Coordinates of C-alpha atoms and ligand atoms in Angstrom, one line a residue:
Chain A
M1 CA 32.8 -28.7 5.8
S2 CA 29.6 -27.1 5.3
R3 CA 31.2 -23.8 5.1
S4 CA 32.6 -22.4 2.1
P5 CA 32.4 -18.6 2.6
L6 CA 34.5 -17.8 -0.5
R7 CA 32.2 -19.6 -2.9
R8 CA 29.1 -18.2 -1.3
S9 CA 30.4 -14.6 -1.6
L10 CA 30.7 -15.2 -5.3
A11 CA 26.7 -14.2 -5.6
T12 CA 27.7 -10.6 -4.9
P13 CA 29.8 -9.9 -7.9
V14 CA 27.2 -12.0 -10.4
L15 CA 24.3 -10.1 -8.9
L16 CA 25.8 -6.9 -9.1
G17 CA 27.2 -7.8 -12.8
L18 CA 23.5 -8.6 -13.7
I19 CA 22.2 -5.3 -12.5
L20 CA 24.9 -3.8 -14.6
V21 CA 24.0 -5.8 -17.6
A22 CA 20.4 -4.7 -17.3
F23 CA 21.4 -1.0 -17.5
A24 CA 23.3 -1.7 -20.5
L25 CA 20.5 -3.7 -22.2
V26 CA 18.0 -0.5 -21.3
A27 CA 20.4 1.7 -22.8
W28 CA 20.7 -0.5 -26.0
A29 CA 16.6 -1.1 -26.2
V30 CA 16.1 2.6 -25.8
G31 CA 18.8 3.7 -28.5
S32 CA 18.7 7.2 -27.7
K33 CA 22.1 8.9 -27.8
P34 CA 21.7 11.0 -25.0
F35 CA 20.4 8.3 -22.8
N36 CA 23.2 6.0 -24.0
Q37 CA 25.7 8.5 -22.7
T38 CA 24.1 8.6 -19.3
I39 CA 24.6 4.9 -18.9
I40 CA 28.1 5.2 -20.0
D41 CA 28.6 7.7 -17.4
I42 CA 26.8 5.8 -14.8
F43 CA 29.4 2.7 -15.6
L44 CA 32.4 5.0 -15.2
K45 CA 30.9 6.1 -11.6
V46 CA 30.9 2.7 -10.9
I47 CA 34.3 2.1 -11.6
F48 CA 35.5 5.1 -9.4
A49 CA 33.2 4.2 -6.6
V50 CA 34.3 0.6 -6.7
G51 CA 38.0 1.8 -6.8
L52 CA 37.5 3.9 -3.8
W53 CA 35.7 1.4 -1.9
V54 CA 38.8 -0.9 -2.4
F55 CA 40.7 1.6 -0.3
I56 CA 38.2 3.6 1.8
G57 CA 35.9 0.7 2.6
N58 CA 38.4 -1.9 3.5
S59 CA 41.0 0.5 5.4
G60 CA 38.5 2.8 6.9
V61 CA 40.7 5.9 5.8
I62 CA 38.8 8.3 3.8
S63 CA 40.6 9.3 0.7
F64 CA 40.0 12.7 -1.2
G65 CA 42.6 12.2 -3.4
H66 CA 41.7 9.1 -5.5
I67 CA 40.5 11.3 -8.5
A68 CA 44.4 12.0 -8.9
F69 CA 44.7 8.5 -10.4
A70 CA 41.8 9.0 -12.6
C71 CA 43.7 12.1 -13.8
L72 CA 46.7 10.1 -14.4
G73 CA 44.8 7.6 -16.2
G74 CA 42.9 10.1 -18.3
Y75 CA 46.0 11.9 -19.6
V76 CA 47.4 8.3 -20.5
A77 CA 44.5 8.2 -22.7
A78 CA 45.3 11.4 -24.3
W79 CA 49.0 10.4 -24.7
T80 CA 48.5 7.2 -26.3
T81 CA 45.6 7.5 -28.3
I82 CA 45.6 11.0 -30.1
K83 CA 46.7 11.2 -33.6
P84 CA 50.4 11.9 -33.6
M85 CA 49.9 15.2 -35.7
M86 CA 47.5 16.6 -33.2
K87 CA 49.6 15.7 -30.2
G88 CA 52.4 17.6 -31.8
I89 CA 50.3 20.9 -31.8
S90 CA 48.8 20.4 -28.3
M91 CA 51.4 18.7 -26.4
P92 CA 54.9 19.4 -28.2
G93 CA 56.9 18.2 -25.3
L94 CA 56.0 14.7 -25.2
P95 CA 59.0 12.2 -26.1
D96 CA 59.3 11.3 -29.5
W97 CA 58.5 7.5 -28.9
L98 CA 55.4 8.6 -26.9
M99 CA 54.6 11.3 -29.7
Q100 CA 54.4 8.4 -32.2
T101 CA 52.5 5.8 -30.2
E102 CA 48.9 5.2 -31.1
I103 CA 47.1 2.5 -29.5
P104 CA 43.6 1.2 -29.0
Y105 CA 41.3 2.8 -26.2
W106 CA 41.3 -0.6 -24.2
A107 CA 44.9 -0.7 -24.1
A108 CA 45.1 2.9 -23.1
A109 CA 42.9 1.9 -20.2
A110 CA 45.2 -0.8 -19.4
V111 CA 48.2 1.4 -19.4
G112 CA 46.2 4.1 -17.5
A113 CA 45.7 1.5 -14.9
G114 CA 49.4 0.5 -14.7
W115 CA 50.7 4.2 -14.7
A116 CA 48.0 5.0 -11.9
A117 CA 49.2 2.0 -9.9
V118 CA 52.9 2.8 -10.0
W119 CA 52.0 6.5 -8.8
A120 CA 49.7 4.8 -6.1
L121 CA 52.7 2.9 -5.1
I122 CA 54.9 5.8 -4.7
F123 CA 52.5 8.1 -3.1
G124 CA 51.3 5.6 -0.9
A125 CA 54.7 4.4 0.5
V126 CA 54.6 7.8 2.1
L127 CA 51.0 8.1 2.9
M128 CA 50.1 4.7 4.3
R129 CA 52.3 5.6 7.4
L130 CA 49.6 8.1 8.3
S131 CA 46.3 7.5 9.9
G132 CA 42.9 9.1 10.5
I133 CA 42.4 12.7 9.5
A134 CA 46.2 13.2 8.7
A135 CA 46.0 10.6 6.3
S136 CA 42.7 12.0 4.6
I137 CA 44.6 15.5 4.4
A138 CA 47.5 14.0 2.7
T139 CA 45.5 12.4 0.2
F140 CA 43.8 15.6 -0.6
A141 CA 47.3 17.3 -0.9
M142 CA 48.2 14.5 -3.1
L143 CA 45.1 15.4 -5.4
A144 CA 46.1 19.1 -5.3
M145 CA 49.7 18.2 -6.1
V146 CA 48.8 16.3 -9.3
N147 CA 46.2 18.9 -10.4
S148 CA 49.0 21.5 -10.1
I149 CA 51.2 19.6 -12.1
Y150 CA 49.0 18.8 -14.9
S151 CA 47.7 22.4 -14.9
N152 CA 51.1 23.9 -15.3
W153 CA 53.3 21.5 -17.2
D154 CA 52.0 22.8 -20.5
S155 CA 54.4 21.0 -22.8
V156 CA 53.1 17.4 -21.9
T157 CA 49.6 18.4 -20.7
A158 CA 48.6 21.6 -22.5
A159 CA 48.4 23.1 -19.2
T160 CA 44.6 24.1 -18.3
S161 CA 43.6 24.0 -21.9
S162 CA 41.4 21.1 -23.0
V163 CA 43.2 18.4 -24.8
V164 CA 40.9 17.3 -27.8
G165 CA 41.2 14.5 -30.4
I166 CA 40.8 11.6 -27.9
P167 CA 39.0 9.1 -30.0
I168 CA 35.3 8.8 -28.6
V169 CA 34.0 5.4 -27.9
R170 CA 30.1 5.6 -28.0
S171 CA 29.1 1.9 -27.4
V172 CA 28.1 0.9 -23.8
W173 CA 29.5 -2.5 -23.9
P174 CA 33.2 -1.5 -23.3
Y175 CA 32.3 0.5 -20.4
L176 CA 30.0 -2.4 -19.2
I177 CA 32.9 -4.8 -19.3
A178 CA 35.2 -2.3 -17.5
A179 CA 32.6 -1.8 -14.7
I180 CA 32.1 -5.7 -14.3
L181 CA 35.6 -5.9 -14.5
A182 CA 36.1 -3.5 -11.8
V183 CA 33.4 -5.3 -9.5
V184 CA 35.3 -8.6 -9.9
L185 CA 38.4 -6.9 -9.0
G186 CA 37.0 -5.3 -5.9
W187 CA 35.2 -8.4 -5.0
A188 CA 38.5 -10.4 -5.4
Y189 CA 40.5 -7.9 -3.5
G190 CA 37.8 -8.1 -0.6
I191 CA 38.0 -11.7 -0.2
S192 CA 41.5 -12.1 -0.4
R193 CA 43.7 -12.3 2.7
H194 CA 44.8 -9.0 2.4
G195 CA 41.3 -7.5 2.3
L196 CA 40.4 -9.4 5.5
A197 CA 43.5 -8.1 7.3
L198 CA 42.7 -4.9 6.2
R199 CA 39.3 -4.7 7.4
A200 CA 40.4 -6.4 10.6
A201 CA 43.0 -3.5 11.2
R202 CA 40.3 -0.9 10.1
D203 CA 37.9 -2.3 13.2
E204 CA 40.6 -3.1 15.7
P205 CA 44.1 -2.0 14.6
T206 CA 45.8 -2.8 18.0
A207 CA 44.6 -6.5 17.9
A208 CA 45.4 -6.5 14.1
A209 CA 48.7 -5.9 14.9
A210 CA 49.1 -8.3 17.6
S211 CA 47.9 -10.6 15.2
G212 CA 50.7 -10.4 12.9
V213 CA 49.0 -7.9 10.5
N214 CA 51.4 -5.4 9.0
I215 CA 48.8 -2.3 8.7
P216 CA 50.6 0.1 6.4
R217 CA 51.5 -2.7 3.9
M218 CA 48.1 -3.8 4.0
R219 CA 46.8 -0.3 3.3
L220 CA 49.3 0.2 0.6
I221 CA 48.3 -2.9 -1.0
A222 CA 44.7 -1.5 -1.0
F223 CA 45.8 1.7 -2.1
V224 CA 47.7 0.2 -5.2
V225 CA 44.6 -2.0 -6.3
S226 CA 42.3 1.0 -6.1
G227 CA 44.5 3.4 -7.8
A228 CA 44.9 1.1 -10.7
I229 CA 41.0 0.9 -10.9
M230 CA 40.8 4.7 -10.9
G231 CA 43.2 4.9 -13.5
M232 CA 41.5 2.4 -15.9
G233 CA 38.3 4.7 -15.0
G234 CA 40.1 7.8 -15.8
A235 CA 41.2 6.7 -19.2
L236 CA 37.9 5.5 -20.3
Y237 CA 36.2 8.6 -19.0
A238 CA 38.5 10.4 -21.4
H239 CA 37.3 8.3 -24.1
S240 CA 34.0 8.8 -23.4
I241 CA 34.0 12.5 -23.9
G242 CA 37.0 12.8 -26.3
I243 CA 38.7 15.6 -24.2
V244 CA 40.7 16.2 -20.9
T245 CA 41.6 19.0 -18.9
P246 CA 43.1 18.9 -15.4
D247 CA 39.9 20.1 -14.0
T248 CA 37.8 17.1 -15.3
F249 CA 39.4 15.1 -12.8
Y250 CA 39.2 17.4 -9.6
L251 CA 36.9 18.6 -6.9
G252 CA 33.5 18.0 -8.9
L253 CA 34.4 14.4 -9.6
T254 CA 36.0 13.9 -6.2
F255 CA 32.8 15.2 -4.5
I256 CA 30.5 13.3 -6.6
T257 CA 32.0 9.9 -6.2
L258 CA 32.6 10.1 -2.5
S259 CA 28.7 10.9 -2.3
M260 CA 28.0 8.2 -4.0
L261 CA 30.0 5.8 -2.1
V262 CA 28.8 7.1 1.2
V263 CA 25.2 7.1 0.3
G264 CA 25.5 3.4 -1.1
G265 CA 27.3 2.6 2.1
M266 CA 31.3 2.5 1.9
G267 CA 31.2 -0.7 4.2
S268 CA 30.3 -2.8 1.2
L269 CA 31.2 -3.4 -2.2
S270 CA 27.3 -3.6 -3.0
G271 CA 26.9 -0.2 -1.2
A272 CA 29.5 1.2 -3.7
V273 CA 27.7 0.0 -6.7
L274 CA 24.3 0.6 -5.6
G275 CA 25.0 4.3 -4.3
V276 CA 26.3 5.1 -7.9
L277 CA 22.9 3.6 -9.5
F278 CA 20.7 5.3 -6.9
L279 CA 22.3 9.0 -7.0
S280 CA 22.7 8.5 -10.9
S281 CA 19.2 7.9 -11.4
L282 CA 18.2 10.5 -9.1
I283 CA 20.3 13.1 -10.9
Q284 CA 19.2 12.0 -14.3
G285 CA 15.5 12.0 -13.2
L286 CA 15.7 15.7 -11.7
R287 CA 17.5 16.8 -15.1
W288 CA 14.6 15.7 -16.9
L289 CA 12.2 17.1 -14.9
E290 CA 14.2 20.5 -15.1
A291 CA 14.2 20.3 -18.8
G292 CA 10.3 19.8 -18.6
V293 CA 8.0 17.1 -18.9
Q294 CA 4.9 17.1 -21.1
V295 CA 1.8 16.6 -19.0
G296 CA -1.2 16.7 -21.3
T297 CA -1.1 20.0 -23.2
S298 CA 1.1 22.0 -20.5
T299 CA 4.8 21.4 -20.0
F300 CA 5.7 20.9 -16.3
A301 CA 9.4 21.9 -15.5
L302 CA 11.2 22.6 -12.3
P303 CA 13.1 25.8 -11.9
G304 CA 16.5 25.8 -12.6
G305 CA 18.9 24.8 -9.7
V306 CA 16.1 22.5 -8.0
Q307 CA 18.4 19.6 -9.3
E308 CA 21.5 20.7 -6.7
I309 CA 19.2 21.3 -3.8
A310 CA 17.2 18.4 -4.3
L311 CA 20.0 15.9 -4.5
G312 CA 21.8 17.5 -1.5
A313 CA 18.5 17.4 0.5
V314 CA 18.1 13.6 -0.3
M315 CA 21.6 12.9 0.4
I316 CA 21.3 14.3 3.8
L317 CA 18.0 12.6 4.7
I318 CA 19.6 9.2 3.7
L319 CA 22.6 9.8 5.9
M320 CA 20.5 10.9 8.7
F321 CA 18.3 7.9 8.7
R322 CA 21.0 5.5 7.4
P323 CA 24.3 6.9 8.7
A324 CA 26.3 3.6 7.2
G325 CA 24.5 4.3 3.8
I326 CA 21.5 2.4 1.7
M327 CA 23.4 -1.1 2.3
G328 CA 25.1 -0.5 5.8
N329 CA 27.7 -3.2 5.8
R330 CA 25.7 -5.5 3.8
E331 CA 26.4 -7.2 0.6
L332 CA 23.9 -8.2 -1.9
T333 CA 23.6 -12.0 -1.8
L334 CA 21.2 -14.7 -2.6
P335 CA 18.8 -15.4 0.5
R336 CA 20.6 -18.3 2.3
A337 CA 18.9 -21.5 3.3
G338 CA 19.4 -23.1 6.5
S339 CA 21.8 -20.6 8.1
D340 CA 21.7 -18.6 11.2
T341 CA 24.5 -16.2 10.7
P342 CA 23.8 -12.4 10.0
G343 CA 26.5 -11.6 7.4
R344 CA 27.5 -8.1 8.4
S345 CA 31.3 -7.8 7.8
G346 CA 32.4 -7.2 4.3
P347 CA 32.3 -9.2 1.4
T348 CA 33.3 -12.7 2.7
N349 CA 30.3 -13.2 5.0
Chain B
M1 CA 63.5 -24.8 24.3
S2 CA 63.1 -21.2 24.0
E3 CA 63.2 -18.2 26.2
L4 CA 61.6 -14.8 26.3
S5 CA 63.0 -12.3 29.0
A6 CA 62.8 -8.7 30.1
D7 CA 66.2 -7.4 31.2
K8 CA 66.2 -4.5 33.4
V9 CA 63.3 -2.9 31.6
S10 CA 62.2 0.6 32.7
V11 CA 59.5 2.7 31.3
A12 CA 58.6 6.1 31.9
F13 CA 55.5 8.1 30.8
A14 CA 56.0 11.7 30.9
G15 CA 57.6 11.8 34.6
L16 CA 55.5 8.7 35.5
K17 CA 57.7 5.6 36.0
A18 CA 55.5 2.8 34.9
L19 CA 58.3 0.3 35.2
S20 CA 61.8 0.6 37.0
G21 CA 64.4 -2.2 36.2
V22 CA 62.0 -5.1 35.8
D23 CA 63.8 -8.6 35.1
L24 CA 61.4 -11.4 33.9
T25 CA 62.1 -14.7 32.1
V26 CA 59.3 -17.2 30.8
A27 CA 60.7 -20.6 29.4
S28 CA 58.9 -22.7 26.9
G29 CA 56.4 -24.8 28.6
Q30 CA 56.4 -22.8 31.9
I31 CA 53.4 -20.7 33.3
V32 CA 54.7 -17.6 35.0
G33 CA 52.5 -15.3 36.8
L34 CA 52.6 -11.6 37.0
I35 CA 50.5 -10.1 39.7
G36 CA 50.3 -6.7 41.4
P37 CA 47.7 -4.1 42.4
N38 CA 46.1 -1.7 40.0
G39 CA 48.5 0.6 38.1
A40 CA 51.6 -1.7 39.1
G41 CA 52.7 -1.8 35.3
K42 CA 51.6 -5.3 34.3
T43 CA 49.9 -4.3 31.1
T44 CA 52.9 -1.8 30.5
L45 CA 55.2 -4.8 30.8
V46 CA 53.3 -6.9 28.2
N47 CA 53.5 -4.1 25.8
V48 CA 57.2 -3.8 26.1
L49 CA 57.4 -7.4 25.4
T50 CA 55.2 -7.3 22.3
G51 CA 56.4 -4.2 20.6
F52 CA 53.6 -1.9 21.5
Q53 CA 55.7 -0.1 24.0
A54 CA 59.4 1.0 23.6
A55 CA 61.5 0.5 26.8
T56 CA 63.0 3.5 28.1
E57 CA 65.8 1.4 29.5
G58 CA 66.6 -2.0 29.5
S59 CA 65.7 -4.8 26.7
V60 CA 63.6 -7.6 25.8
R61 CA 65.1 -10.9 24.5
L62 CA 64.0 -14.0 22.6
D63 CA 66.7 -16.5 23.2
G64 CA 69.2 -14.1 23.9
Q65 CA 68.4 -12.0 20.7
G66 CA 67.4 -8.3 21.3
L67 CA 63.8 -7.4 20.1
S68 CA 63.9 -3.8 20.7
G69 CA 62.8 -1.8 17.6
L70 CA 60.5 -4.4 16.3
R71 CA 57.0 -3.4 15.5
P72 CA 54.1 -5.4 17.3
H73 CA 53.3 -7.6 13.9
E74 CA 57.1 -8.5 13.7
V75 CA 57.0 -9.6 17.4
R76 CA 54.1 -11.6 16.7
R77 CA 55.7 -13.0 13.7
R78 CA 58.8 -14.3 15.9
G79 CA 56.2 -16.4 18.0
I80 CA 55.3 -13.9 20.6
A81 CA 51.6 -13.7 20.9
R82 CA 49.1 -11.8 23.4
T83 CA 45.7 -11.2 24.6
F84 CA 44.3 -7.9 25.7
Q85 CA 42.6 -6.7 28.9
G86 CA 39.1 -6.5 27.6
G87 CA 39.1 -8.8 24.5
R88 CA 39.7 -6.5 21.6
L89 CA 38.0 -8.9 19.3
F90 CA 36.9 -8.1 15.6
R91 CA 33.5 -7.5 16.8
D92 CA 32.0 -7.6 13.4
L93 CA 33.6 -10.6 12.2
P94 CA 32.4 -14.4 12.8
V95 CA 34.7 -16.0 15.4
I96 CA 36.3 -18.1 12.8
D97 CA 37.3 -15.2 10.7
N98 CA 38.8 -13.6 13.8
L99 CA 41.0 -16.7 14.3
E100 CA 41.5 -16.4 10.5
V101 CA 43.0 -13.0 10.8
T102 CA 46.0 -14.1 12.5
G103 CA 46.7 -16.8 10.1
V104 CA 46.5 -14.6 7.2
G105 CA 48.4 -12.0 9.2
L106 CA 51.4 -14.5 9.7
G107 CA 51.4 -15.0 5.9
Q108 CA 48.9 -18.2 5.4
S109 CA 46.4 -18.3 2.6
R110 CA 42.8 -18.0 3.5
K111 CA 42.3 -21.7 2.8
A112 CA 45.1 -22.8 5.2
A113 CA 44.3 -20.4 7.7
I114 CA 40.5 -21.4 7.7
A115 CA 41.6 -25.0 8.2
E116 CA 43.9 -24.2 11.1
A117 CA 41.3 -21.8 12.6
E118 CA 38.7 -24.8 12.6
A119 CA 41.4 -26.9 14.2
M120 CA 41.9 -24.5 16.7
L121 CA 38.5 -23.9 17.4
D122 CA 38.1 -27.6 18.2
W123 CA 41.2 -27.5 20.4
V124 CA 40.2 -24.7 22.5
G125 CA 36.6 -26.2 22.8
I126 CA 34.6 -23.5 21.0
A127 CA 33.9 -25.3 17.7
P128 CA 30.1 -24.4 18.0
L129 CA 31.0 -20.8 18.1
A130 CA 32.6 -20.8 14.7
N131 CA 29.8 -18.7 12.8
R132 CA 28.8 -16.4 15.6
I133 CA 29.4 -12.7 15.2
A134 CA 32.3 -12.2 17.8
G135 CA 30.6 -9.0 19.1
T136 CA 27.6 -11.0 20.3
L137 CA 29.4 -13.4 22.5
P138 CA 29.1 -13.5 26.3
Y139 CA 32.2 -12.6 28.2
T140 CA 33.7 -15.9 28.8
D141 CA 33.4 -17.1 25.2
E142 CA 35.2 -13.8 24.3
R143 CA 38.1 -14.7 26.3
R144 CA 38.2 -18.3 24.6
V145 CA 38.1 -16.8 21.2
A146 CA 41.1 -14.3 22.1
I147 CA 43.1 -17.2 23.2
G148 CA 42.2 -19.1 20.2
R149 CA 43.2 -16.1 18.2
A150 CA 46.5 -15.7 19.6
L151 CA 47.4 -19.5 19.6
M152 CA 47.0 -19.3 15.5
G153 CA 50.3 -20.4 14.2
R154 CA 51.4 -21.9 17.2
P155 CA 53.3 -19.2 19.2
A156 CA 56.3 -20.1 21.1
F157 CA 55.1 -17.6 24.0
L158 CA 51.5 -16.7 25.0
L159 CA 50.9 -13.4 27.2
L160 CA 47.6 -13.4 28.8
D161 CA 46.4 -10.1 30.3
E162 CA 43.7 -10.7 33.1
P163 CA 42.0 -13.6 30.9
A164 CA 39.7 -14.5 34.0
A165 CA 38.5 -11.0 34.8
G166 CA 34.9 -11.2 35.6
M167 CA 34.8 -15.1 35.4
S168 CA 32.9 -17.1 38.2
A169 CA 34.7 -19.8 40.1
Q170 CA 33.5 -22.5 37.9
E171 CA 34.7 -20.4 34.7
A172 CA 38.0 -19.5 36.1
A173 CA 38.6 -23.2 37.0
E174 CA 37.8 -24.3 33.2
L175 CA 40.0 -21.3 31.7
S176 CA 42.7 -22.7 34.3
A177 CA 42.5 -26.0 32.7
L178 CA 42.9 -24.5 29.2
I179 CA 45.9 -22.6 30.2
R180 CA 47.6 -25.6 31.6
R181 CA 47.1 -27.6 28.4
I182 CA 48.6 -24.7 26.5
A183 CA 51.5 -24.8 28.5
E184 CA 51.9 -28.9 28.5
E185 CA 50.4 -29.9 25.1
L186 CA 51.7 -27.0 23.0
G187 CA 54.8 -26.5 24.9
C188 CA 53.9 -22.6 25.0
G189 CA 55.7 -20.5 27.6
V190 CA 52.6 -18.7 29.2
L191 CA 52.9 -15.1 31.1
L192 CA 49.6 -14.7 33.0
I193 CA 48.4 -11.6 34.3
E194 CA 45.8 -12.0 36.9
H195 CA 44.0 -10.4 39.8
N196 CA 42.5 -13.7 40.7
V197 CA 45.5 -14.5 42.9
G198 CA 44.0 -17.7 43.6
L199 CA 44.0 -18.8 40.1
V200 CA 47.5 -17.7 39.6
L201 CA 48.8 -19.6 42.7
G202 CA 47.3 -22.5 41.7
L203 CA 48.6 -22.7 38.2
C204 CA 51.9 -21.0 38.0
D205 CA 55.4 -22.5 38.2
H206 CA 56.9 -19.3 39.3
I207 CA 55.5 -15.8 40.1
V208 CA 56.6 -12.3 39.5
V209 CA 55.2 -9.4 41.9
L210 CA 54.8 -6.1 40.6
D211 CA 54.2 -2.8 42.6
S212 CA 54.4 0.7 41.4
G213 CA 56.6 -0.5 38.6
A214 CA 59.2 -2.3 40.4
V215 CA 59.4 -6.2 41.3
I216 CA 58.9 -6.6 45.0
E217 CA 58.9 -10.2 44.9
T218 CA 59.5 -13.5 43.0
G219 CA 59.4 -17.0 43.6
P220 CA 57.3 -20.2 43.4
P221 CA 53.6 -20.0 44.7
A222 CA 54.3 -21.1 48.2
A223 CA 56.7 -18.4 48.7
I224 CA 54.3 -15.8 47.3
R225 CA 51.5 -16.9 49.5
D226 CA 53.4 -16.3 52.8
S227 CA 55.2 -13.0 51.8
E228 CA 54.7 -10.2 54.2
R229 CA 55.5 -7.6 51.2
V230 CA 53.0 -9.0 48.8
R231 CA 50.4 -9.0 51.4
H232 CA 51.3 -5.3 52.3
A233 CA 51.3 -4.4 48.7
Y234 CA 47.7 -5.7 48.0
M235 CA 46.6 -4.1 51.4
G236 CA 46.4 -0.7 49.7
T237 CA 43.8 -1.9 47.1
A238 CA 40.7 -2.8 49.2
A239 CA 39.2 -5.1 46.1
E240 CA 42.2 -7.0 46.3
T241 CA 42.5 -7.7 50.1
D242 CA 41.3 -11.3 49.5
L243 CA 44.8 -12.4 48.7
P244 CA 45.5 -16.1 48.9
V245 CA 42.0 -17.3 50.0
L246 CA 40.6 -18.2 46.5
E247 CA 42.2 -21.5 45.7
V248 CA 41.8 -23.0 42.3
E249 CA 42.2 -26.6 42.0
A250 CA 45.1 -27.7 39.6
Ligands
ATP1 N1 50.2 5.2 27.6 C1 50.5 5.6 28.6 N2 50.5 7.0 29.0 C2 50.6 7.6 30.2 N3 50.6 6.5 31.3 C3 50.3 5.5 31.1 C4 50.3 5.0 29.9 N4 49.9 3.5 29.9 C5 49.9 3.4 31.2 N5 50.1 4.3 32.0 C6 50.3 4.3 33.4 O1 51.5 3.6 33.9 C7 51.0 2.8 35.1 C8 51.0 1.3 34.7 O2 49.9 0.9 34.1 P1 49.5 -0.4 33.7 O3 48.4 -0.4 32.9 O4 50.7 -1.0 33.2 O5 48.8 -1.0 35.0 P2 48.5 -2.5 35.2 O6 49.3 -3.2 36.3 O7 48.2 -3.2 34.0 O8 46.9 -1.9 35.9 P3 45.5 -3.1 35.9 O9 45.7 -4.1 36.9 O10 44.7 -1.9 36.2 O11 45.5 -3.2 34.5 C9 49.7 3.4 35.5 O12 49.9 4.5 36.5 C10 49.1 4.2 34.3 O13 48.4 5.1 34.6
MG2 MG1 46.5 -3.8 33.0

């Protein structure tokens, strides 16, 4: 058979991975601390956007709640990596075994992913029976619930005060590896039979059910996979700044990550990744302009606040002219020789 | 040998009685026609048989076992497949993926599903369409894809909701031959809903006529052709007064 869609789609994660590597190399070459931190932040956003895409892109159900899983992961990092003595002060209610636990950041990221996946399974078992706007509102309620619990259960979360002392990881490489891992996971999910069945159910639910697809179950699988990716991202986010509060993982992060997904195009994995790269670069560029650029002898600076306004305007313009996002439903692939098929449907085509 | 039956099925939609006490049986290898004017309740009966609509009264049985309460995907996994009035293909997916969805929906790996989908496209006679995006296909090809998608996993029963709508006589004849092969070569029990009465008369072993949710006549094609009651039911709908004139060769 001439047709091997699975192998052909391998180009997508490879190309996306190479782009991410290029970003890391630039950070390494520039060698400035703030720039390094900017690139780390981009990699974290890639992880979040890919996590969102796994569920939203494939199911068509908008979730406002996924940052809750990042919160779960972030606090796992706090619980498992802060020095026991410091934990005793800020979070005295932790059980003794957890108080004594001190694991490396990468292990915390793995545990954070697992912990978030468990909760995605629990929440998802209820939520995945809902559809459309009801499901979206319910995911938002989940975010509010998690935020509220973490803001009030002070003996294990220090409530709304900052939990400090999370070992900071300043090298870009671990974040690069995690971002590539997220892309590969997202791709593998997308080409799996579960991904295919879920996209079919997204486009034509009645026909999918008549084809034997158990729609709530397919959604649940995507929800758990995406929850795990968000949990990993949340833990690494905590390690990138060394400090967490419940509001670190709330509306602000929800809004920016969803915007990146929508601008990039939630119909494709490439859209998720490129949306992050595009909007992050734009934000960074505007920040530099606000801070002031030396032109000859005078300094040119945008007035404060222009960054938010310009960002909003650019997003609106893009969505006006490309409602399906920058990538539409297309994936980044190598130009195909001798094929007349316009690949338009998710990562397998 | 398998048997799918509706047993005194009634469905009421907020006061409107879409079906009242309908009995119908399809056996393996048999082609049963279900005809009746617009709004007679034909699609509603298919929805009940496939788990999309709960019966208000009565039951659906597969080899004597009740199917009530099963969700559509569960009904499909028991070997009862259907198509829809108007196709409902996965429009953005290539044809082969449309078939593949049923394979994976039934629990196959993608690889196994692709292999079966390729064989099925061949069997239905649309192998050259494999990589076309489903949403770009003409009408008649869409119907064949829908049938191929339904046949994945070799269902014991296939319920076709107006597969010939909008087809020319030539295309209808080709479809007719395909349906006959489905019954004869695959041993599938077929329930055929069709407004093209000529096609139904030429193809079916047994015909059930619905009007306003009730069975007004059942029997072999010859008996249906000569029935006064059937002729009368069709008089009401101007578009369908061409009853049995259109003959389709077997
Ligand atoms: N979900 C529903 N809610 C309310 N009424 C419905 C619903 N589905 C069908 N009906 C009504 O039930 C009756 C039977 O409809 P049905 O679609 O089964 O007819 P049909 O025989 O398939 O007609 P057609 O030949 O036009 O496809 C119609 O009066 C229709 O308006
Ligand atoms: Mg109908």
